[in-house]
Every structure is written in structure tokens, then in C-alpha cells.
PDB file of C-alpha atoms in Angstrom:
ATOM      1  CA  MET O   1      75.806-237.545-114.571  1.00  0.00           C
ATOM      2  CA  ASP O   2      74.848-238.321-110.821  1.00  0.00           C
ATOM      3  CA  ILE O   3      72.281-240.906-112.172  1.00  0.00           C
ATOM      4  CA  LEU O   4      75.475-242.499-114.100  1.00  0.00           C
ATOM      5  CA  ASN O   5      77.661-242.348-110.640  1.00  0.00           C
ATOM      6  CA  PHE O   6      74.874-243.842-108.626  1.00  0.00           C
ATOM      7  CA  SER O   7      74.464-246.788-111.050  1.00  0.00           C
ATOM      8  CA  LEU O   8      77.822-247.422-111.133  1.00  0.00           C
ATOM      9  CA  PHE O   9      78.482-247.454-107.358  1.00  0.00           C
ATOM     10  CA  CYS O  10      75.554-249.859-107.100  1.00  0.00           C
ATOM     11  CA  LEU O  11      76.987-252.063-109.808  1.00  0.00           C
ATOM     12  CA  LEU O  12      80.394-252.180-107.947  1.00  0.00           C
ATOM     13  CA  SER O  13      78.765-252.888-104.394  1.00  0.00           C
ATOM     14  CA  LEU O  14      76.776-255.741-105.835  1.00  0.00           C
ATOM     15  CA  LEU O  15      80.045-257.240-107.360  1.00  0.00           C
ATOM     16  CA  ARG O  16      81.802-256.977-103.867  1.00  0.00           C
ATOM     17  CA  LEU O  17      78.877-258.407-102.245  1.00  0.00           C
ATOM     18  CA  SER O  18      79.013-261.610-104.604  1.00  0.00           C
ATOM     19  CA  GLN O  19      82.566-262.111-104.494  1.00  0.00           C
ATOM     20  CA  SER O  20      82.208-261.996-100.501  1.00  0.00           C
ATOM     21  CA  PHE O  21      79.564-264.897-100.687  1.00  0.00           C
ATOM     22  CA  ALA O  22      81.620-267.089-102.881  1.00  0.00           C
ATOM     23  CA  SER O  23      84.423-266.518-100.810  1.00  0.00           C
ATOM     24  CA  ALA O  24      82.221-267.661 -97.705  1.00  0.00           C
ATOM     25  CA  THR O  25      80.929-270.526 -99.573  1.00  0.00           C
ATOM     26  CA  GLU O  26      84.509-271.986-100.566  1.00  0.00           C
ATOM     27  CA  THR O  27      85.471-271.482 -96.893  1.00  0.00           C
ATOM     28  CA  ASN O  28      82.471-273.520 -95.290  1.00  0.00           C
ATOM     29  CA  THR O  29      82.830-276.066 -98.040  1.00  0.00           C
ATOM     30  CA  SER O  30      86.361-276.684 -97.314  1.00  0.00           C
ATOM     31  CA  SER O  31      86.025-277.189 -93.657  1.00  0.00           C
ATOM     32  CA  SER O  32      82.907-279.291 -93.963  1.00  0.00           C
ATOM     33  CA  GLN O  33      83.372-282.948 -93.551  1.00  0.00           C
ATOM     34  CA  TRP O  34      81.497-285.274 -95.856  1.00  0.00           C
ATOM     35  CA  VAL O  35      80.589-288.868 -96.220  1.00  0.00           C
ATOM     36  CA  GLU O  36      80.145-291.137 -99.236  1.00  0.00           C
ATOM     37  CA  GLY O  37      78.403-294.374 -99.757  1.00  0.00           C
ATOM     38  CA  THR O  38      75.657-295.791-101.954  1.00  0.00           C
ATOM     39  CA  LEU O  39      71.765-296.311-101.663  1.00  0.00           C
ATOM     40  CA  VAL O  40      69.075-297.962-103.386  1.00  0.00           C
ATOM     41  CA  GLY O  41      67.357-295.829-105.798  1.00  0.00           C
ATOM     42  CA  SER O  42      63.510-295.643-106.300  1.00  0.00           C
ATOM     43  CA  SER O  43      64.151-297.840-109.238  1.00  0.00           C
ATOM     44  CA  GLY O  44      66.137-300.508-107.589  1.00  0.00           C
ATOM     45  CA  ASN O  45      69.596-299.731-108.695  1.00  0.00           C
ATOM     46  CA  GLU O  46      72.326-298.374-106.400  1.00  0.00           C
ATOM     47  CA  LYS O  47      73.278-294.558-106.655  1.00  0.00           C
ATOM     48  CA  SER O  48      76.034-293.185-104.994  1.00  0.00           C
ATOM     49  CA  TYR O  49      75.479-290.463-102.466  1.00  0.00           C
ATOM     50  CA  ARG O  50      77.382-287.736-100.461  1.00  0.00           C
ATOM     51  CA  ARG O  51      76.201-286.271 -97.411  1.00  0.00           C
ATOM     52  CA  GLU O  52      77.705-283.612 -94.910  1.00  0.00           C
ATOM     53  CA  CYS O  53      78.172-284.512 -91.365  1.00  0.00           C
ATOM     54  CA  TRP O  54      76.444-282.908 -88.531  1.00  0.00           C
ATOM     55  CA  SER O  55      79.933-282.659 -86.600  1.00  0.00           C
ATOM     56  CA  LYS O  56      83.304-283.576 -87.041  1.00  0.00           C
ATOM     57  CA  LYS O  57      83.172-286.539 -84.887  1.00  0.00           C
ATOM     58  CA  ASN O  58      80.446-288.333 -86.773  1.00  0.00           C
ATOM     59  CA  CYS O  59      83.033-288.294 -89.806  1.00  0.00           C
ATOM     60  CA  ASP O  60      85.805-290.114 -87.873  1.00  0.00           C
ATOM     61  CA  LYS O  61      86.104-293.511 -88.350  1.00  0.00           C
ATOM     62  CA  ASP O  62      86.739-293.898 -84.554  1.00  0.00           C
ATOM     63  CA  ILE O  63      83.416-292.572 -83.191  1.00  0.00           C
ATOM     64  CA  MET O  64      83.335-291.609 -79.703  1.00  0.00           C
ATOM     65  CA  THR O  65      81.548-293.939 -77.759  1.00  0.00           C
ATOM     66  CA  GLY O  66      80.445-291.567 -74.791  1.00  0.00           C
ATOM     67  CA  SER O  67      79.729-293.103 -71.604  1.00  0.00           C
ATOM     68  CA  VAL O  68      79.801-296.664 -73.116  1.00  0.00           C
ATOM     69  CA  SER O  69      82.343-298.737 -71.691  1.00  0.00           C
ATOM     70  CA  PRO O  70      84.497-301.316 -74.455  1.00  0.00           C
ATOM     71  CA  ASP O  71      83.055-304.228 -73.042  1.00  0.00           C
ATOM     72  CA  CYS O  72      79.336-303.063 -73.321  1.00  0.00           C
ATOM     73  CA  MET O  73      80.149-301.496 -76.761  1.00  0.00           C
ATOM     74  CA  ARG O  74      81.171-304.923 -77.933  1.00  0.00           C
ATOM     75  CA  TYR O  75      78.000-306.395 -76.742  1.00  0.00           C
ATOM     76  CA  LEU O  76      76.119-303.711 -78.607  1.00  0.00           C
ATOM     77  CA  GLU O  77      77.772-304.024 -81.896  1.00  0.00           C
ATOM     78  CA  GLN O  78      76.973-308.005 -81.495  1.00  0.00           C
ATOM     79  CA  PHE O  79      73.323-307.147 -81.099  1.00  0.00           C
ATOM     80  CA  SER O  80      73.291-304.832 -84.082  1.00  0.00           C
ATOM     81  CA  ASN O  81      74.700-307.689 -86.053  1.00  0.00           C
ATOM     82  CA  ALA O  82      72.252-310.191 -84.894  1.00  0.00           C
ATOM     83  CA  THR O  83      69.134-308.042 -85.380  1.00  0.00           C
ATOM     84  CA  ALA O  84      70.316-306.845 -88.902  1.00  0.00           C
ATOM     85  CA  LYS O  85      70.920-310.675 -89.804  1.00  0.00           C
ATOM     86  CA  PHE O  86      67.373-311.547 -88.560  1.00  0.00           C
ATOM     87  CA  ILE O  87      65.845-308.716 -90.275  1.00  0.00           C
ATOM     88  CA  ASN O  88      67.567-309.579 -93.700  1.00  0.00           C
ATOM     89  CA  CYS O  89      66.601-313.228 -93.274  1.00  0.00           C
ATOM     90  CA  THR O  90      62.850-312.219 -92.512  1.00  0.00           C
ATOM     91  CA  VAL O  91      62.242-310.289 -95.316  1.00  0.00           C
ATOM     92  CA  ALA O  92      63.969-312.559 -97.814  1.00  0.00           C
ATOM     93  CA  ASN O  93      62.042-315.406 -96.630  1.00  0.00           C
ATOM     94  CA  ALA O  94      58.365-313.164 -96.576  1.00  0.00           C
ATOM     95  CA  ARG O  95      57.447-314.390-100.247  1.00  0.00           C
ATOM     96  CA  PRO O  96      56.796-317.620 -99.724  1.00  0.00           C
ATOM     97  CA  LEU O  97      56.744-317.157 -96.130  1.00  0.00           C
ATOM     98  CA  HIS O  98      59.016-319.450 -94.389  1.00  0.00           C
ATOM     99  CA  TYR O  99      61.091-317.293 -91.754  1.00  0.00           C
ATOM    100  CA  CYS O 100      59.863-319.484 -88.570  1.00  0.00           C
ATOM    101  CA  GLU O 101      61.838-322.478 -90.336  1.00  0.00           C
ATOM    102  CA  ASN O 102      64.792-320.258 -92.002  1.00  0.00           C
ATOM    103  CA  CYS O 103      65.599-317.632 -89.537  1.00  0.00           C
ATOM    104  CA  VAL O 104      65.286-319.492 -86.105  1.00  0.00           C
ATOM    105  CA  SER O 105      68.969-319.320 -85.876  1.00  0.00           C
ATOM    106  CA  GLU O 106      69.161-315.920 -85.894  1.00  0.00           C
ATOM    107  CA  TYR O 107      66.143-315.141 -83.781  1.00  0.00           C
ATOM    108  CA  MET O 108      68.305-317.218 -81.453  1.00  0.00           C
ATOM    109  CA  SER O 109      71.151-315.119 -81.631  1.00  0.00           C
ATOM    110  CA  VAL O 110      69.070-311.990 -81.037  1.00  0.00           C
ATOM    111  CA  ASN O 111      67.809-313.524 -77.973  1.00  0.00           C
ATOM    112  CA  ASN O 112      71.098-314.706 -76.597  1.00  0.00           C
ATOM    113  CA  VAL O 113      72.945-311.336 -76.980  1.00  0.00           C
ATOM    114  CA  TYR O 114      69.954-309.510 -75.389  1.00  0.00           C
ATOM    115  CA  LYS O 115      69.843-311.892 -72.602  1.00  0.00           C
ATOM    116  CA  ILE O 116      73.609-311.092 -72.007  1.00  0.00           C
ATOM    117  CA  ILE O 117      73.000-307.298 -72.140  1.00  0.00           C
ATOM    118  CA  PHE O 118      69.808-307.455 -69.944  1.00  0.00           C
ATOM    119  CA  ASN O 119      71.618-309.654 -67.266  1.00  0.00           C
ATOM    120  CA  ASN O 120      74.881-307.526 -67.212  1.00  0.00           C
ATOM    121  CA  GLU O 121      73.914-305.208 -64.326  1.00  0.00           C
ATOM    122  CA  GLY O 122      77.644-305.217 -63.391  1.00  0.00           C
ATOM    123  CA  LYS O 123      79.016-304.219 -59.560  1.00  0.00           C
ATOM    124  CA  ASN O 124      79.673-300.608 -60.604  1.00  0.00           C
ATOM    125  CA  GLU O 125      78.421-298.018 -63.404  1.00  0.00           C
ATOM    126  CA  SER O 126      81.255-298.612 -65.543  1.00  0.00           C
ATOM    127  CA  SER O 127      80.400-302.348 -65.987  1.00  0.00           C
ATOM    128  CA  ASN O 128      76.569-302.152 -66.157  1.00  0.00           C
ATOM    129  CA  CYS O 129      75.656-302.701 -69.703  1.00  0.00           C
ATOM    130  CA  LYS O 130      71.982-303.244 -68.810  1.00  0.00           C
ATOM    131  CA  ARG O 131      71.959-299.378 -67.665  1.00  0.00           C
ATOM    132  CA  GLN O 132      74.479-298.353 -70.303  1.00  0.00           C
ATOM    133  CA  ILE O 133      72.827-299.834 -73.239  1.00  0.00           C
ATOM    134  CA  LEU O 134      69.122-300.454 -72.556  1.00  0.00           C
ATOM    135  CA  ARG O 135      68.483-297.186 -70.589  1.00  0.00           C
ATOM    136  CA  ALA O 136      70.910-294.914 -72.350  1.00  0.00           C
ATOM    137  CA  ASP O 137      68.426-292.611 -73.989  1.00  0.00           C
ATOM    138  CA  ASN O 138      64.851-291.604 -73.761  1.00  0.00           C
ATOM    139  CA  VAL O 139      63.873-293.631 -77.168  1.00  0.00           C
ATOM    140  CA  GLN O 140      65.321-296.690 -76.003  1.00  0.00           C
ATOM    141  CA  VAL O 141      66.478-297.860 -79.293  1.00  0.00           C
ATOM    142  CA  VAL O 142      67.989-301.168 -78.372  1.00  0.00           C
ATOM    143  CA  LEU O 143      64.658-302.062 -76.175  1.00  0.00           C
ATOM    144  CA  ALA O 144      62.265-301.131 -79.061  1.00  0.00           C
ATOM    145  CA  THR O 145      64.148-303.058 -81.701  1.00  0.00           C
ATOM    146  CA  TYR O 146      64.260-306.039 -79.529  1.00  0.00           C
ATOM    147  CA  ASN O 147      60.519-305.888 -78.771  1.00  0.00           C
ATOM    148  CA  PHE O 148      59.785-305.304 -82.713  1.00  0.00           C
ATOM    149  CA  ILE O 149      61.715-308.527 -83.328  1.00  0.00           C
ATOM    150  CA  LEU O 150      59.592-310.493 -80.574  1.00  0.00           C
ATOM    151  CA  TYR O 151      56.511-309.108 -82.294  1.00  0.00           C
ATOM    152  CA  ILE O 152      57.362-310.449 -85.561  1.00  0.00           C
ATOM    153  CA  TRP O 153      57.924-313.717 -84.128  1.00  0.00           C
ATOM    154  CA  ASP O 154      55.015-313.871 -81.801  1.00  0.00           C
ATOM    155  CA  LYS O 155      52.673-312.554 -84.173  1.00  0.00           C
ATOM    156  CA  SER O 156      53.711-315.496 -86.486  1.00  0.00           C
ATOM    157  CA  LYS O 157      53.090-318.031 -83.710  1.00  0.00           C
ATOM    158  CA  CYS O 158      56.838-319.276 -84.811  1.00  0.00           C
ATOM    159  CA  ASP O 159      57.066-321.072 -81.398  1.00  0.00           C
ATOM    160  CA  GLN O 160      54.050-323.453 -82.238  1.00  0.00           C
ATOM    161  CA  CYS O 161      56.052-325.013 -84.917  1.00  0.00           C
ATOM    162  CA  PHE O 162      58.787-326.048 -82.358  1.00  0.00           C
ATOM    163  CA  ASP O 163      59.601-327.849 -79.327  1.00  0.00           C
ATOM    164  CA  VAL O 164      61.330-325.457 -77.320  1.00  0.00           C
ATOM    165  CA  THR O 165      63.711-326.829 -74.457  1.00  0.00           C
ATOM    166  CA  GLU O 166      65.939-325.045 -72.603  1.00  0.00           C
ATOM    167  CA  SER O 167      69.681-326.048 -71.530  1.00  0.00           C
ATOM    168  CA  ASN O 168      72.576-324.197 -69.696  1.00  0.00           C
ATOM    169  CA  ASP O 169      70.206-320.983 -69.686  1.00  0.00           C
ATOM    170  CA  THR O 170      69.961-321.457 -73.705  1.00  0.00           C
ATOM    171  CA  GLN O 171      66.781-322.085 -75.447  1.00  0.00           C
ATOM    172  CA  ILE O 172      66.890-324.928 -78.011  1.00  0.00           C
ATOM    173  CA  TYR O 173      64.453-325.054 -81.037  1.00  0.00           C
ATOM    174  CA  LYS O 174      63.782-328.430 -82.561  1.00  0.00           C
ATOM    175  CA  PRO O 175      60.960-328.723 -85.376  1.00  0.00           C
ATOM    176  CA  ALA O 176      57.819-330.500 -83.912  1.00  0.00           C
ATOM    177  CA  GLU O 177      56.961-333.817 -85.303  1.00  0.00           C
ATOM    178  CA  SER O 178      53.536-332.362 -86.540  1.00  0.00           C
ATOM    179  CA  THR O 179      55.303-329.613 -88.413  1.00  0.00           C
ATOM    180  CA  LYS O 180      57.561-331.937 -90.208  1.00  0.00           C
ATOM    181  CA  LYS O 181      54.654-334.483 -91.089  1.00  0.00           C
ATOM    182  CA  LEU O 182      52.476-331.661 -92.300  1.00  0.00           C
ATOM    183  CA  LEU O 183      55.401-330.070 -94.296  1.00  0.00           C
ATOM    184  CA  ALA O 184      56.008-333.281 -96.036  1.00  0.00           C
ATOM    185  CA  MET O 185      52.308-333.797 -96.756  1.00  0.00           C
ATOM    186  CA  ILE O 186      52.142-330.371 -98.503  1.00  0.00           C
ATOM    187  CA  GLU O 187      55.322-330.817-100.439  1.00  0.00           C
ATOM    188  CA  ASN O 188      53.890-334.326-101.820  1.00  0.00           C
ATOM    189  CA  THR O 189      50.438-332.435-102.695  1.00  0.00           C
ATOM    190  CA  LEU O 190      52.435-329.934-104.500  1.00  0.00           C
ATOM    191  CA  SER O 191      54.735-332.204-106.162  1.00  0.00           C
ATOM    192  CA  CYS O 192      51.321-334.304-107.595  1.00  0.00           C
ATOM    193  CA  PHE O 193      50.340-330.630-108.843  1.00  0.00           C
ATOM    194  CA  SER O 194      53.456-330.321-110.803  1.00  0.00           C
ATOM    195  CA  ASP O 195      53.586-333.572-112.047  1.00  0.00           C
ATOM    196  CA  PHE O 196      49.984-333.815-113.475  1.00  0.00           C
ATOM    197  CA  GLY O 197      49.584-330.406-114.251  1.00  0.00           C
ATOM    198  CA  GLN O 198      50.407-330.520-117.617  1.00  0.00           C
ATOM    199  CA  GLY O 199      47.634-333.204-118.161  1.00  0.00           C
ATOM    200  CA  VAL O 200      50.270-335.938-119.255  1.00  0.00           C
ATOM    201  CA  VAL O 201      49.813-339.328-117.695  1.00  0.00           C
ATOM    202  CA  PRO O 202      51.974-342.337-118.817  1.00  0.00           C
ATOM    203  CA  GLY O 203      50.212-344.731-120.771  1.00  0.00           C
ATOM    204  CA  LEU O 204      47.109-342.507-121.242  1.00  0.00           C
ATOM    205  CA  VAL O 205      45.912-340.031-123.679  1.00  0.00           C
ATOM    206  CA  THR O 206      46.849-336.478-123.002  1.00  0.00           C
ATOM    207  CA  GLN O 207      43.812-334.981-120.876  1.00  0.00           C
ATOM    208  CA  ASP O 208      42.579-331.756-119.520  1.00  0.00           C
ATOM    209  CA  PRO O 209      45.185-330.615-116.826  1.00  0.00           C
ATOM    210  CA  ASN O 210      42.777-329.734-114.335  1.00  0.00           C
ATOM    211  CA  GLN O 211      40.784-333.096-114.528  1.00  0.00           C
ATOM    212  CA  THR O 212      44.281-334.855-114.327  1.00  0.00           C
ATOM    213  CA  VAL O 213      45.136-333.043-111.006  1.00  0.00           C
ATOM    214  CA  CYS O 214      41.693-333.458-109.633  1.00  0.00           C
ATOM    215  CA  SER O 215      41.735-337.150-110.212  1.00  0.00           C
ATOM    216  CA  PHE O 216      45.381-338.278-109.208  1.00  0.00           C
ATOM    217  CA  CYS O 217      46.040-335.518-106.600  1.00  0.00           C
ATOM    218  CA  VAL O 218      42.858-335.819-104.633  1.00  0.00           C
ATOM    219  CA  LYS O 219      43.731-338.266-101.923  1.00  0.00           C
ATOM    220  CA  LEU O 220      47.111-336.224-101.270  1.00  0.00           C
ATOM    221  CA  TYR O 221      45.395-333.171-101.026  1.00  0.00           C
ATOM    222  CA  CYS O 222      42.741-334.269 -98.965  1.00  0.00           C
ATOM    223  CA  GLU O 223      44.983-335.945 -96.551  1.00  0.00           C
ATOM    224  CA  ALA O 224      47.028-333.039 -95.931  1.00  0.00           C
ATOM    225  CA  ASN O 225      43.840-330.863 -95.678  1.00  0.00           C
ATOM    226  CA  ASP O 226      42.612-333.212 -92.935  1.00  0.00           C
ATOM    227  CA  TYR O 227      45.977-333.128 -91.057  1.00  0.00           C
ATOM    228  CA  TYR O 228      46.150-329.591 -91.209  1.00  0.00           C
ATOM    229  CA  GLU O 229      42.677-329.019 -89.607  1.00  0.00           C
ATOM    230  CA  THR O 230      43.927-331.633 -86.862  1.00  0.00           C
ATOM    231  CA  VAL O 231      46.993-329.707 -86.184  1.00  0.00           C
ATOM    232  CA  GLU O 232      45.031-326.274 -86.127  1.00  0.00           C
ATOM    233  CA  LYS O 233      42.785-328.160 -83.302  1.00  0.00           C
ATOM    234  CA  GLU O 234      46.023-328.695 -81.441  1.00  0.00           C
ATOM    235  CA  ASN O 235      47.259-325.077 -81.735  1.00  0.00           C
ATOM    236  CA  LYS O 236      50.276-326.326 -83.528  1.00  0.00           C
ATOM    237  CA  LEU O 237      50.298-323.902 -86.542  1.00  0.00           C
ATOM    238  CA  CYS O 238      52.727-321.406 -87.085  1.00  0.00           C
ATOM    239  CA  SER O 239      52.774-318.929 -90.117  1.00  0.00           C
ATOM    240  CA  ASP O 240      54.911-320.877 -92.370  1.00  0.00           C
ATOM    241  CA  LEU O 241      52.353-324.042 -92.139  1.00  0.00           C
ATOM    242  CA  ILE O 242      49.318-321.208 -92.709  1.00  0.00           C
ATOM    243  CA  ASP O 243      50.883-319.892 -95.689  1.00  0.00           C
ATOM    244  CA  SER O 244      51.970-322.888 -97.257  1.00  0.00           C
ATOM    245  CA  MET O 245      48.330-324.542 -96.820  1.00  0.00           C
ATOM    246  CA  ASN O 246      46.635-321.376 -98.197  1.00  0.00           C
ATOM    247  CA  TYR O 247      48.718-321.503-101.323  1.00  0.00           C
ATOM    248  CA  THR O 248      47.820-325.268-101.691  1.00  0.00           C
ATOM    249  CA  ARG O 249      44.279-324.468-101.206  1.00  0.00           C
ATOM    250  CA  LEU O 250      44.383-321.746-103.902  1.00  0.00           C
ATOM    251  CA  ASP O 251      46.202-323.766-106.291  1.00  0.00           C
ATOM    252  CA  TRP O 252      43.901-326.640-105.642  1.00  0.00           C
ATOM    253  CA  GLY O 253      40.412-324.502-105.882  1.00  0.00           C
ATOM    254  CA  GLN O 254      41.363-321.466-108.284  1.00  0.00           C
ATOM    255  CA  LYS O 255      44.234-322.537-110.454  1.00  0.00           C
ATOM    256  CA  PHE O 256      43.025-326.263-111.197  1.00  0.00           C
ATOM    257  CA  LYS O 257      39.219-325.705-110.442  1.00  0.00           C
ATOM    258  CA  CYS O 258      39.195-328.740-108.214  1.00  0.00           C
ATOM    259  CA  SER O 259      36.520-329.545-105.702  1.00  0.00           C
ATOM    260  CA  VAL O 260      37.130-330.966-102.215  1.00  0.00           C
ATOM    261  CA  ALA O 261      33.833-332.895-102.485  1.00  0.00           C
ATOM    262  CA  GLN O 262      35.693-335.282-104.984  1.00  0.00           C
ATOM    263  CA  LYS O 263      37.807-336.572-101.926  1.00  0.00           C
ATOM    264  CA  ASP O 264      34.745-339.451-100.942  1.00  0.00           C
ATOM    265  CA  GLN O 265      32.743-340.308-104.290  1.00  0.00           C
ATOM    266  CA  GLY O 266      30.975-343.119-102.038  1.00  0.00           C
ATOM    267  CA  GLU O 267      29.569-340.551 -99.670  1.00  0.00           C
ATOM    268  CA  ILE O 268      28.315-338.198-102.235  1.00  0.00           C
ATOM    269  CA  TRP O 269      26.328-340.821-104.014  1.00  0.00           C
ATOM    270  CA  GLU O 270      25.023-342.253-100.590  1.00  0.00           C
ATOM    271  CA  ILE O 271      23.484-338.371 -99.980  1.00  0.00           C
ATOM    272  CA  ALA O 272      22.274-338.145-103.540  1.00  0.00           C
ATOM    273  CA  ALA O 273      20.233-341.266-102.992  1.00  0.00           C
ATOM    274  CA  LEU O 274      18.769-340.180 -99.836  1.00  0.00           C
ATOM    275  CA  VAL O 275      18.022-337.044-101.250  1.00  0.00           C
ATOM    276  CA  PHE O 276      16.029-338.566-104.256  1.00  0.00           C
ATOM    277  CA  SER O 277      14.245-340.996-102.175  1.00  0.00           C
ATOM    278  CA  LEU O 278      12.961-338.211 -99.996  1.00  0.00           C
ATOM    279  CA  PRO O 279      10.020-337.457-102.360  1.00  0.00           C
ATOM    280  CA  ILE O 280       8.936-341.040-102.757  1.00  0.00           C
ATOM    281  CA  LEU O 281       8.647-341.331 -98.866  1.00  0.00           C
ATOM    282  CA  LEU O 282       6.768-338.259 -98.523  1.00  0.00           C
ATOM    283  CA  TYR O 283       4.436-339.318-101.235  1.00  0.00           C
ATOM    284  CA  VAL O 284       3.851-342.725 -99.405  1.00  0.00           C
ATOM    285  CA  GLY O 285       3.269-341.132 -96.148  1.00  0.00           C
ATOM    286  CA  VAL O 286       0.824-338.561 -97.673  1.00  0.00           C
ATOM    287  CA  TRP O 287      -1.188-341.384 -99.197  1.00  0.00           C
ATOM    288  CA  MET O 288      -1.076-343.748 -96.158  1.00  0.00           C
ATOM    289  CA  HIS O 289      -2.564-340.588 -94.115  1.00  0.00           C
ATOM    290  CA  ALA O 290      -5.247-339.861 -96.712  1.00  0.00           C
ATOM    291  CA  ASN O 291      -6.556-343.389 -96.633  1.00  0.00           C
ATOM    292  CA  GLN O 292      -6.213-343.978 -93.216  1.00  0.00           C
ATOM    293  CA  ASP O 293      -9.892-344.528 -92.569  1.00  0.00           C
ATOM    294  CA  PHE O 294     -10.121-347.024 -95.379  1.00  0.00           C
ATOM    295  CA  LEU O 295      -7.018-348.967 -93.937  1.00  0.00           C
ATOM    296  CA  LEU O 296      -8.672-349.162 -90.428  1.00  0.00           C
ATOM    297  CA  GLY O 297     -12.249-349.899 -91.598  1.00  0.00           C
ATOM    298  CA  HIS O 298     -11.130-352.944 -93.725  1.00  0.00           C
ATOM    299  CA  CYS O 299      -9.152-354.165 -90.540  1.00  0.00           C
ATOM    300  CA  GLY O 300     -12.539-353.789 -88.590  1.00  0.00           C
ATOM    301  CA  VAL O 301     -14.474-355.662 -91.152  1.00  0.00           C
ATOM    302  CA  ILE O 302     -12.104-358.695 -90.752  1.00  0.00           C
ATOM    303  CA  ARG O 303     -12.204-358.572 -87.225  1.00  0.00           C
ATOM    304  CA  HIS O 304     -16.027-358.506 -87.094  1.00  0.00           C
ATOM    305  CA  THR O 305     -16.538-361.169 -89.760  1.00  0.00           C
ATOM    306  CA  ARG O 306     -14.223-363.720 -87.481  1.00  0.00           C
ATOM    307  CA  LEU O 307     -16.606-362.928 -84.458  1.00  0.00           C
ATOM    308  CA  ASP O 308     -19.900-363.613 -86.320  1.00  0.00           C
ATOM    309  CA  ASN O 309     -18.278-366.945 -87.532  1.00  0.00           C
ATOM    310  CA  ALA O 310     -17.171-367.836 -83.809  1.00  0.00           C
ATOM    311  CA  GLU O 311     -20.966-367.464 -82.896  1.00  0.00           C
TER     312      GLU O 311
END
């Protein structure tokens, strides 16, 4: 009987404990703040999510800005929007790589807003945006973000594809003439690959696509390749041009199996003739060396005969 009473007591205690835990969970859930949104899942599809806020103020729409003044907060928002647009543009133009050309406006916006923040030191602490934004935390997120964007731009040598000038403290980016010329030559070469890549030539019987491209596009390809090397020596190449030329070379060599040697058949024949003539010249030289005494002796007899006749 004692054992039965003890078991019943344990069962009632466990039931009360579970009810207390459930009540506490409901209380915490009702007092918690939640934020809902969407994110990209591992399969690429958007999925909804729901997360709990760390504190109530982080769930409010009007988040406290701390010691940042309204004017400085406006600059911070502008910098946030500018950097987001640049990163989006860069990633979108990563393949094929064309972000130097297509993202220069976004890069200029980032530079302009950062300069406003950097130069805004103000007369007092409340108007010193440089201190409030750039030196507000130990991580220095704004400065680190700006340095990351500079790293991408400088690593790609994007400035080398532009003529950069400055007007009213604003940098102006204009595509260099060498950049425009090389891009046009590469585009003409790729268009030729596309036109003759099927092996169809008007007025001729359908041929092997590789041979057709190698024959009809060799001049355009070699001109683009030669001008690329010229621009490279002048240090005016950026990642856009390098990437475009690399893909053109891959198409020429790997896809269509063409050879750069085809650019000047005359030079090839001259070199081949010289190589084939070397054995002949070698044999003539060896024979002359082996019969040197005979040749000199014969000439000596002739001279001796003339001397005898003179006597």
C-alpha cells in the first residue's frame, strides 16, 4: 500500500511540473518579439522564416539610433544603399566579367558618399559624422566595407580602362580610347566566330566549322590579339578586357582548334624553306672542307704553269 501511495505521489508531482513548464513556455512565447521575412534556401528557392528578436527595440520599426545624429544617420543610409547596389552589380556582372564597365556608376556613388562622411568632421560632437560613423565601434564596419569595395576595384585594375579626371571634387570616369577600340575588335572577332561557326559560307559548299572559322576569322583574331598585347605593354588592361580576351582565345584554340600560326602563311613558308635548305648548305660546307687541299693545290698548279711560261 505504501508503494502504491508513493507511486501515485510521484505521478501527481510530475503532472504538476509539466503543467508549470507549459505555462511558463506560453508566457515566454507571448512576451517574445518575432520578425518574419524570406530568405533564399539551399535549393535556390525563397523560404519564409521567423526569428526571435534579441531585444524589444530591435523589433520596432523605428530603431533607436544611439548617439548618431539624424543628419549622420541619413549619410549612413545613403552609404548602405550605395554599397548594396555596387555589390549587387558586381556579382551580377561576374560572369562574363564586365563590372568595371557596368558598375562604374555604383562605384562612384560609394566614393562620393564616403567622402562626404569622411570630410564631415563638424564643429561639435553632435555634427561630427566622421567620428559617429567611422569610429563608432571597434569593428569599424563602414570603413571595412569601403576598403572591401576598394579592394575589388583595385584588384581588377578597373581604373586602367578609364581616363579619370576630377571636377569640383568629383571624379569623372570616361572609357579610354584603347579600351573602346580593343572591345570593338574583340566583339567583331566573336561575331565572326558566331557567323562562320556553323560551317556555312554563302556561295560555298558547307565546310567543317573549325576550318571555316580558322580561314575567315584569322585576320580579325590576330589583329585583336596583337592590339591586346600592345595595350598590355602600356599597362592599360583591366579585368574586363583580360577576361574578354581570354574567352576569345579559348574559343579560337580549344573550341575551333585554330592555330595562331595561321596568321601569316608567308612567314611560315619562308621559315620552312630555310629549315629545308640547312642540310644542303651543311653538306656543301663539309665537302668543301674535305676537299680543301685539292682545291688549293689545283690553283697552285695553275699559278706555277703561268710562271713557267713567263720564263
